[in-house]
C-alpha positions as CSV (number, residue, x, y, z in Angstrom):
1,M,25.4,-0.6,-25.2
2,A,28.6,0.4,-23.3
3,L,28.9,3.6,-21.2
4,T,29.4,6.8,-23.1
5,R,32.7,8.6,-22.9
6,F,31.0,11.3,-20.9
7,E,29.7,8.7,-18.4
8,R,33.1,7.0,-18.1
9,F,34.7,10.4,-17.6
10,L,32.2,11.5,-15.0
11,A,32.6,8.2,-13.0
12,S,36.4,8.5,-13.0
13,I,36.3,12.1,-11.9
14,L,33.9,11.3,-9.1
15,R,35.9,8.4,-7.8
16,G,39.2,10.3,-8.0
17,A,37.7,13.3,-6.3
18,V,36.2,11.4,-3.4
19,G,39.5,9.5,-2.9
20,M,41.4,12.8,-2.4
21,L,38.7,14.2,-0.2
22,F,38.2,11.2,2.0
23,A,41.2,11.8,4.2
24,V,40.1,15.4,4.8
25,F,36.6,14.3,5.4
26,Q,37.6,11.9,8.1
27,L,39.2,14.9,10.0
28,L,36.4,17.4,9.4
29,A,33.1,15.4,9.5
30,P,31.2,16.1,12.7
31,R,30.6,13.1,15.0
32,R,27.9,14.3,17.3
33,G,26.2,11.7,19.4
34,A,28.7,9.0,18.6
35,D,30.6,7.0,21.4
36,R,33.0,5.1,19.2
37,S,34.4,3.2,22.2
38,A,31.4,0.9,22.0
39,R,30.7,-0.9,18.8
40,R,27.2,-2.1,19.6
41,L,24.2,-1.2,21.7
42,P,23.1,-2.5,25.2
43,P,20.7,-5.5,24.9
44,I,17.0,-5.1,25.2
45,T,15.8,-6.1,28.7
46,N,12.1,-5.0,28.8
47,P,9.9,-7.6,27.0
48,L,7.5,-4.9,25.9
49,L,10.1,-3.8,23.4
50,R,9.8,-7.2,21.7
51,V,6.1,-7.0,21.0
52,P,4.8,-6.1,17.5
53,A,2.7,-2.9,17.2
54,M,-0.6,-4.6,16.5
55,R,-0.2,-6.9,19.4
56,L,0.7,-4.0,21.7
57,A,-2.5,-2.2,20.5
58,R,-4.5,-5.3,21.5
59,M,-2.8,-5.5,24.9
60,I,-3.6,-1.8,25.5
61,R,-7.2,-2.2,24.5
62,R,-7.6,-5.3,26.8
63,R,-5.9,-3.4,29.7
64,E,-3.1,-5.9,29.9
65,V,-0.8,-3.0,29.8
66,T,-1.3,0.8,29.8
67,S,-0.3,3.1,27.0
68,V,1.7,5.1,29.5
69,E,3.7,2.0,30.4
70,V,4.4,1.3,26.7
71,V,5.3,4.9,25.8
72,Q,7.6,5.2,28.9
73,T,9.3,1.9,28.0
74,Y,10.2,3.3,24.6
75,I,11.2,6.6,26.0
76,D,13.6,4.8,28.3
77,R,15.1,2.8,25.4
78,I,15.6,5.9,23.3
79,Q,17.3,7.6,26.2
80,E,19.5,4.6,26.6
81,I,20.6,4.2,22.9
82,N,20.3,7.6,21.3
83,P,23.5,8.9,22.7
84,L,25.2,6.1,20.8
85,I,23.3,6.2,17.5
86,N,22.1,9.8,17.2
87,A,18.9,8.8,15.5
88,M,16.2,10.9,17.2
89,V,17.0,14.6,16.7
90,K,14.0,16.1,18.5
91,D,11.6,14.4,21.0
92,R,8.2,15.2,22.3
93,F,8.3,12.8,25.3
94,S,6.2,15.0,27.7
95,L,3.4,15.4,25.1
96,A,3.5,11.7,24.3
97,L,3.1,10.7,27.9
98,Q,0.1,13.1,28.2
99,E,-1.4,11.6,25.1
100,A,-0.8,8.1,26.5
101,A,-2.6,9.0,29.7
102,Q,-5.6,10.3,27.6
103,V,-5.6,7.0,25.8
104,D,-5.7,5.0,29.1
105,K,-8.6,7.2,30.3
106,L,-10.5,6.7,27.0
107,I,-10.1,2.9,27.3
108,E,-11.2,3.1,31.0
109,E,-14.4,5.0,30.0
110,E,-15.2,3.0,26.7
111,T,-18.5,1.2,26.9
112,G,-18.6,-0.2,23.4
113,G,-16.1,-2.9,24.0
114,E,-12.8,-3.8,22.5
115,D,-14.1,-4.4,18.9
116,V,-15.4,-0.9,18.7
117,L,-12.0,0.5,19.7
118,E,-10.1,-1.8,17.3
119,D,-12.3,-0.8,14.4
120,R,-12.1,2.9,15.1
121,L,-8.6,3.2,16.5
122,P,-6.5,0.2,15.4
123,L,-3.2,1.6,16.7
124,L,-4.6,3.1,19.9
125,G,-1.8,3.9,22.4
126,V,1.1,2.6,20.2
127,P,4.2,4.9,19.9
128,F,5.8,5.6,16.6
129,T,8.6,7.8,15.1
130,V,8.7,10.0,12.1
131,K,11.5,11.0,9.6
132,E,12.3,14.7,10.2
133,A,11.6,15.5,6.5
134,F,7.8,15.1,7.3
135,S,5.7,17.7,9.0
136,L,4.8,16.7,12.6
137,Q,3.1,19.5,14.4
138,G,5.4,21.3,16.8
139,M,8.5,19.5,15.5
140,P,11.4,20.8,13.3
141,N,11.2,20.2,9.5
142,S,14.6,21.2,8.3
143,T,15.6,18.0,6.4
144,G,19.1,18.7,7.7
145,L,19.5,22.1,6.0
146,V,21.2,24.6,8.3
147,S,19.2,27.5,6.7
148,R,15.9,25.8,7.9
149,R,17.1,25.4,11.5
150,G,14.1,27.4,12.8
151,V,11.4,25.8,10.7
152,I,8.7,24.3,12.9
153,S,5.8,22.3,11.5
154,A,2.3,23.8,12.2
155,T,0.5,20.8,10.9
156,D,0.9,17.1,10.3
157,A,1.7,15.5,6.9
158,P,-1.3,13.4,5.8
159,P,0.2,10.0,6.5
160,V,1.3,11.2,10.0
161,A,-2.1,12.6,10.6
162,L,-3.8,9.3,9.6
163,L,-1.5,7.3,12.0
164,K,-2.4,9.8,14.8
165,R,-6.1,9.5,13.9
166,A,-5.7,5.7,14.3
167,G,-4.6,6.3,17.8
168,A,-0.8,6.1,17.4
169,I,1.4,8.4,19.5
170,P,4.4,10.1,18.0
171,L,7.6,10.2,20.1
172,G,9.7,12.5,17.9
173,V,11.5,13.0,14.6
174,T,14.6,11.2,13.3
175,N,17.6,12.2,11.3
176,C,18.0,12.0,7.5
177,S,20.6,12.9,4.9
178,E,20.8,16.6,3.8
179,L,17.7,17.2,1.6
180,C,17.0,13.4,1.5
181,M,19.4,12.7,-1.3
182,W,22.2,10.6,0.0
183,L,23.0,7.1,1.3
184,E,24.2,8.3,4.6
185,S,22.1,10.1,7.2
186,H,24.4,13.0,7.9
187,N,24.0,16.7,7.8
188,R,25.6,19.8,9.4
189,L,22.6,20.5,11.6
190,Y,22.2,17.2,13.5
191,G,25.4,15.4,12.7
192,I,25.8,11.8,11.7
193,T,23.6,8.8,12.6
194,N,25.1,5.4,13.4
195,N,24.1,1.8,12.6
196,P,22.9,-0.1,15.8
197,Y,24.7,-3.3,14.7
198,D,28.0,-1.5,14.4
199,L,28.4,2.2,15.4
200,E,31.2,2.6,12.9
201,R,28.8,1.9,10.0
202,I,26.1,3.8,8.3
203,P,22.3,3.2,8.8
204,G,21.6,4.2,5.2
205,G,19.6,7.1,3.9
206,S,17.8,9.1,3.6
207,S,15.4,7.5,6.2
208,G,18.5,6.4,8.2
209,G,17.4,7.9,11.5
210,E,14.2,5.8,11.3
211,G,16.1,2.7,10.3
212,S,18.5,3.2,13.2
213,I,16.0,3.9,15.9
214,L,13.8,1.0,14.8
215,G,16.7,-1.4,14.4
216,G,18.0,-0.4,17.9
217,G,14.7,-1.2,19.5
218,G,13.8,2.5,20.2
219,S,10.7,2.4,18.1
220,V,8.4,-0.3,16.8
221,I,6.9,1.4,13.8
222,G,7.9,4.5,11.8
223,V,7.3,6.7,8.7
224,G,9.8,6.9,5.9
225,S,10.0,8.2,2.3
226,D,11.7,6.6,-0.7
227,V,12.7,8.1,-4.1
228,G,15.7,5.9,-4.7
229,G,15.7,3.4,-1.9
230,S,15.4,5.7,1.1
231,I,13.1,3.3,2.9
232,R,14.6,0.0,1.7
233,I,18.3,0.7,2.1
234,P,17.9,1.8,5.8
235,A,15.6,-1.1,6.4
236,F,18.2,-3.5,4.9
237,F,21.2,-2.0,6.8
238,N,19.3,-1.9,10.1
239,G,17.8,-5.4,9.8
240,I,14.1,-4.3,9.8
241,F,11.2,-4.4,7.3
242,G,10.3,-1.5,5.0
243,H,7.7,-1.2,2.2
244,K,7.7,1.1,-0.8
245,P,4.1,1.1,-1.8
246,T,2.6,1.3,-5.3
247,S,3.1,4.9,-6.5
248,G,0.3,7.2,-5.5
249,V,-1.3,5.2,-2.8
250,V,0.2,7.0,0.2
251,S,0.2,10.8,0.1
252,N,3.6,12.6,-0.3
253,V,2.2,15.9,0.9
254,G,3.8,17.5,3.9
255,Q,7.4,16.6,3.1
256,F,10.4,18.8,2.4
257,P,11.8,19.1,-0.2
258,L,8.9,19.1,-2.6
259,A,9.2,16.7,-5.6
260,S,9.1,18.4,-9.0
261,G,9.3,17.5,-12.7
262,Q,8.4,13.8,-12.9
263,Q,9.6,13.1,-9.4
264,P,6.2,13.1,-7.7
265,G,5.5,9.8,-9.6
266,F,8.7,8.2,-8.2
267,L,8.6,9.4,-4.6
268,C,6.8,7.1,-2.2
269,T,5.9,7.4,1.5
270,G,5.7,4.1,3.4
271,P,5.9,2.1,6.6
272,M,9.1,0.9,8.4
273,C,8.9,-1.5,11.2
274,R,10.6,-4.4,13.1
275,Y,7.8,-6.9,12.6
276,A,6.5,-8.0,9.2
277,Q,2.9,-8.4,10.5
278,D,2.8,-4.6,11.2
279,L,3.4,-3.6,7.5
280,L,0.0,-4.3,6.1
281,P,-2.1,-2.6,8.9
282,M,0.2,0.4,8.8
283,L,-0.1,0.7,5.0
284,R,-3.9,0.4,5.3
285,V,-3.9,3.3,7.8
286,M,-1.4,5.5,5.9
287,G,-3.1,5.0,2.6
288,G,-6.5,6.1,3.8
289,A,-9.1,5.7,1.1
290,N,-6.5,5.0,-1.5
291,A,-5.6,1.7,0.3
292,D,-8.8,0.2,-1.1
293,R,-7.0,0.0,-4.5
294,L,-4.7,-2.6,-3.0
295,S,-7.3,-5.2,-1.8
296,L,-5.3,-5.6,1.4
297,S,-8.0,-7.7,3.0
298,S,-7.8,-10.4,0.3
299,E,-6.1,-13.6,1.4
300,V,-2.9,-14.5,-0.3
301,D,-2.0,-18.2,-1.0
302,L,1.7,-18.2,-1.3
303,K,1.6,-21.7,-2.9
304,R,-0.3,-20.3,-5.9
305,L,2.2,-17.5,-6.6
306,R,5.0,-17.5,-9.2
307,F,8.4,-16.7,-7.9
308,F,11.5,-15.4,-9.8
309,S,15.0,-14.7,-8.7
310,V,17.5,-12.3,-10.3
311,P,20.9,-12.4,-8.5
312,H,22.4,-9.2,-9.8
313,D,22.0,-6.3,-12.3
314,G,23.9,-7.9,-15.1
315,G,27.2,-6.2,-14.4
316,S,27.0,-2.5,-14.6
317,P,30.5,-1.0,-14.5
318,L,29.2,1.8,-12.3
319,V,27.9,-0.5,-9.6
320,S,29.8,-2.9,-7.2
321,P,29.4,-6.7,-7.5
322,V,27.0,-8.2,-5.1
323,D,28.6,-9.4,-1.8
324,Q,28.8,-13.2,-1.9
325,Q,27.0,-13.5,1.5
326,L,24.0,-11.7,0.0
327,V,24.1,-14.0,-3.1
328,L,24.1,-17.0,-0.7
329,A,21.3,-15.6,1.4
330,Q,19.1,-15.1,-1.6
331,R,19.9,-18.7,-2.7
332,R,18.7,-19.9,0.7
333,V,15.4,-18.0,0.2
334,V,14.9,-19.8,-3.1
335,E,15.6,-23.1,-1.4
336,R,13.1,-22.5,1.4
337,L,10.4,-21.3,-0.9
338,E,10.8,-24.4,-3.0
339,A,11.0,-26.8,0.0
340,D,8.3,-25.2,2.2
341,L,5.8,-24.0,-0.4
342,G,6.3,-26.6,-3.2
343,V,6.8,-23.8,-5.8
344,K,9.5,-23.6,-8.5
345,V,11.5,-20.4,-8.4
346,Q,12.7,-19.4,-11.9
347,Q,16.2,-18.0,-12.2
348,L,16.3,-15.0,-14.5
349,K,18.7,-12.5,-16.1
350,I,17.2,-9.2,-17.0
351,P,19.7,-7.3,-19.2
352,Q,18.0,-3.8,-18.9
353,L,18.8,-3.7,-15.2
354,K,22.4,-3.0,-16.2
355,Y,21.3,0.5,-17.0
356,S,19.4,1.1,-13.7
357,F,21.5,4.1,-12.7
358,Q,21.3,5.8,-16.1
359,I,17.5,5.2,-16.2
360,W,17.0,6.6,-12.6
361,S,19.2,9.6,-13.2
362,A,17.6,10.5,-16.5
363,M,14.1,10.2,-15.3
364,M,14.7,12.1,-12.1
365,G,16.0,15.0,-14.2
366,A,13.3,14.9,-16.8
367,P,10.8,17.7,-17.2
368,G,7.2,17.2,-15.9
369,K,4.0,17.1,-18.0
370,D,4.0,20.9,-17.9
371,G,7.4,21.0,-19.6
372,K,9.1,22.5,-16.5
373,Q,12.4,21.1,-15.4
374,P,12.6,19.8,-11.8
375,T,14.0,22.1,-9.2
376,S,17.7,21.7,-9.2
377,F,19.6,20.4,-6.1
378,A,21.5,23.7,-6.0
379,E,18.2,25.6,-5.7
380,L,17.0,23.3,-3.0
381,M,20.3,23.8,-1.0
382,S,19.9,27.6,-1.2
383,D,16.2,27.3,-0.1
384,H,15.3,30.7,-1.7
385,G,18.4,32.2,-0.1
386,K,21.9,32.9,-1.4
387,K,22.8,30.9,-4.5
388,V,25.0,27.9,-3.8
389,W,28.3,27.8,-5.9
390,P,29.5,24.2,-5.6
391,L,33.2,24.8,-6.2
392,W,33.2,27.6,-3.6
393,E,31.3,25.4,-1.2
394,M,33.8,22.6,-1.7
395,A,36.7,25.0,-1.0
396,K,34.9,26.2,2.2
397,W,34.2,22.6,3.2
398,T,37.9,21.7,3.1
399,V,38.6,24.2,5.8
400,G,35.4,23.4,7.8
401,L,33.4,26.5,6.9
402,S,30.7,25.1,4.7
403,K,27.2,24.5,6.0
404,H,26.7,21.6,3.7
405,T,28.0,18.0,3.6
406,V,30.5,16.9,1.0
407,A,27.9,14.5,-0.4
408,A,25.4,17.3,-1.0
409,I,28.1,19.5,-2.6
410,G,29.2,16.6,-4.8
411,L,25.6,16.1,-6.0
412,V,25.4,19.7,-7.2
413,L,28.7,19.2,-9.0
414,V,27.3,16.1,-10.8
415,E,24.1,18.0,-11.6
416,M,26.2,20.6,-13.5
417,F,27.2,17.9,-16.0
418,Q,23.9,16.1,-16.3
419,R,21.9,16.0,-19.5
420,S,18.6,17.8,-19.2
421,Q,16.9,15.1,-21.4
422,P,17.3,11.3,-21.3
423,T,18.9,9.8,-24.4
424,Q,16.7,7.8,-26.8
425,F,18.6,4.6,-25.8
426,I,18.0,5.1,-22.1
427,L,14.3,5.8,-22.8
428,Q,14.1,2.6,-24.8
429,Q,15.7,0.6,-22.0
430,K,13.3,2.1,-19.5
431,E,10.2,1.3,-21.6
432,S,11.5,-2.2,-22.4
433,L,12.2,-3.0,-18.8
434,Q,8.8,-1.6,-17.7
435,K,7.0,-3.8,-20.2
436,D,9.0,-6.9,-19.5
437,L,8.6,-6.7,-15.7
438,E,4.9,-5.8,-15.7
439,E,4.3,-8.8,-18.1
440,L,6.5,-11.1,-16.0
441,L,4.9,-10.2,-12.6
442,G,1.3,-9.8,-13.6
443,T,-1.0,-10.2,-10.7
444,D,0.7,-13.2,-9.1
445,G,4.4,-12.8,-9.5
446,V,7.1,-12.1,-6.9
447,L,10.7,-11.1,-7.9
448,L,13.6,-11.7,-5.5
449,Y,16.3,-9.1,-6.1
450,P,19.3,-7.8,-4.0
451,S,18.7,-4.7,-1.9
452,H,22.2,-3.4,-2.3
453,P,25.6,-4.8,-3.5
454,H,27.2,-4.3,0.0
455,L,26.4,-5.0,3.6
456,A,26.1,-1.8,5.7
457,P,29.3,0.1,4.8
458,K,31.5,2.1,7.1
459,H,30.9,5.8,7.5
460,H,31.6,7.9,4.4
461,H,32.5,4.8,2.3
462,P,29.5,5.3,0.0
463,L,31.4,8.3,-1.4
464,F,33.5,5.7,-3.3
465,T,30.4,3.8,-4.6
466,P,27.8,6.5,-5.2
467,F,25.8,4.5,-7.8
468,N,25.1,1.4,-5.7
469,F,21.7,2.6,-4.8
470,S,20.7,1.7,-8.3
471,Y,19.5,-1.7,-7.0
472,T,16.6,0.1,-5.3
473,G,16.2,3.3,-7.3
474,I,15.1,1.5,-10.5
475,F,11.9,0.4,-8.9
476,N,10.9,4.0,-8.0
477,I,11.1,4.8,-11.7
478,L,9.0,1.7,-12.6
479,G,6.4,2.5,-9.9
480,L,6.4,-1.1,-8.6
481,P,5.8,-1.9,-5.0
482,V,8.7,-3.4,-3.1
483,T,9.1,-4.9,0.4
484,Q,12.5,-5.1,2.1
485,C,13.0,-8.2,4.3
486,P,15.8,-9.1,6.8
487,L,17.4,-12.5,6.4
488,G,19.5,-13.0,9.5
489,L,23.0,-11.8,10.0
490,S,26.3,-12.0,8.1
491,V,29.5,-13.4,9.6
492,E,30.3,-9.9,10.7
493,G,27.0,-9.7,12.6
494,L,25.5,-7.3,10.0
495,P,22.0,-7.6,8.6
496,L,21.4,-9.6,5.4
497,G,18.3,-9.0,3.3
498,L,16.6,-8.8,-0.1
499,Q,13.8,-7.0,-2.0
500,L,10.5,-8.6,-2.9
501,V,9.2,-6.8,-6.1
502,V,5.6,-7.3,-7.2
503,G,3.2,-5.9,-9.8
504,K,1.4,-2.5,-9.4
505,Q,-1.3,-2.6,-6.8
506,Q,-0.2,-6.2,-5.8
507,D,1.4,-5.0,-2.5
508,R,-0.3,-7.7,-0.5
509,L,1.7,-10.3,-2.3
510,S,5.1,-9.0,-1.1
511,L,3.7,-8.3,2.3
512,A,2.5,-11.8,2.7
513,T,5.8,-13.2,1.5
514,A,7.6,-11.0,4.0
515,V,5.6,-12.6,6.8
516,F,6.7,-16.0,5.6
517,L,10.3,-15.0,5.4
518,E,10.2,-13.5,8.9
519,K,8.9,-16.9,10.3
520,T,11.5,-18.8,8.2
521,F,14.6,-16.7,8.9
522,G,13.8,-15.0,12.2
523,G,13.2,-11.4,11.1
524,W,14.7,-8.6,13.2
525,R,17.4,-9.4,15.7
526,D,18.3,-7.4,18.8
527,P,21.7,-5.8,17.9
528,G,22.6,-5.6,21.6
529,S,22.2,-9.4,22.1
530,I,24.6,-10.4,19.3
531,A,27.9,-11.6,20.6
532,T,28.9,-13.6,17.5
533,A,27.5,-14.2,14.1
534,T,24.5,-16.5,14.3
535,T,23.8,-17.1,10.6
536,Q,25.2,-20.1,8.8
537,L,25.0,-19.8,5.0
538,D,24.8,-22.7,2.6
539,T,27.8,-22.4,0.3
540,G,26.4,-24.9,-2.3
541,R,25.9,-23.6,-5.8
542,G,22.6,-24.1,-7.7
543,T,21.9,-24.0,-11.4
544,S,20.4,-20.9,-13.1
545,M,17.7,-20.6,-15.7
546,T,18.2,-17.7,-18.1
547,K,15.2,-15.8,-19.4
548,S,14.9,-16.3,-23.2
């Protein structure tokens, strides 16, 4: 089925409008925290910054290094890079050092041995960072909304509390897009966040501050949320690992804005980190008792899994074609899986993926089980205050008087034209895709799929391609767990990557595959140590098998 006249009209209006606004935006958009004279970060020099979180915890327990030393090392790195990337928007360094000193004292006085500490406090003394949209006691919780400038969290969101209970020490909160609903982490409260691999490019959104601080070596583990790709897109653009868990495993309580309608079933909280081996223990901690559903302790034999590869969404006219470097990177993954594991990766085409944006948009706007419509974006922007009139806000924005970003204003404009109910055709496509993928993946299947059509774009360029997040958003609607994996660097020195999609509650399969891909392709790379591109891509073309 082709796009409806309405959808074609809406797409053309959006593209035309952002084209006219782009020149104005370049003049008016705030650039706090950005030194554009330097394109990349200084290299990492302290070896502690290159140690995975679980190994750091072991070193701290064994008194090979103190928690104070580790926390101070990360504070130093943040102070070095944050003026360039503007990722951390509020720190708690003094409190973190006090808590680290308490950890060192606890270890000094512990008589039960290392095993007792590991079982009770698996992340003891390890620093972490948190997306500002989550409650972290004593820290702001504005989600980039100017009207929430004075909101300070009195408690911790449950996943944050569980990490703290496991011994981890929060360093501060990181930037996000306004109300967590855009590809770029930019708002009128904290300004714009930069990509550590190229300061002129975006870190993604909405968990872009987390992606940037992790990718730049200012944090080793962090907390993000994802309703359309907000963990996976920043993880991709910043060359790190991120995991969107099976829906309902990790609590979404303690975030702003609150999900409504059917959105609570699509929103996921999950781990972001530089090292694949940290994903599973973080998920185990963040999931609490719910993590037992995932059988995370069960061993995974990669040679016994079935692998599938889908190179693109089938050609949606709303979405950009996949960059050839990403196509070739995914092909290299297929080759290494087949060569190293002795498996056969089946090449597929899944036609329903062409409607990913329409499915995501329709389901995000659908009423909940109680029949109530989700809270509108305009209502969220007003935050119980004065009603937001998008055309008036756009007029104010053009003269620098709006308290909102052009992306947020544009979303309200789009919302005005959206249908309140998904069409029967889109519902059929969604149900068909859900059935086909669940049957395909079962309990032993792993699907390779692009993370995004483009490498990390330059600032504001997503305004021209607002529907490209469909590559990630579709899996929120389907409730499937997905792990984002880095795959080296492009010829421009930007991160490559792909998504690993698995069946519900089979998170351990994608997490185990991520560990394999990290060993095979090198995982995260220090952006400060990259002088030239280091990745060579095989340009040979393989044959494809089409799903019948």
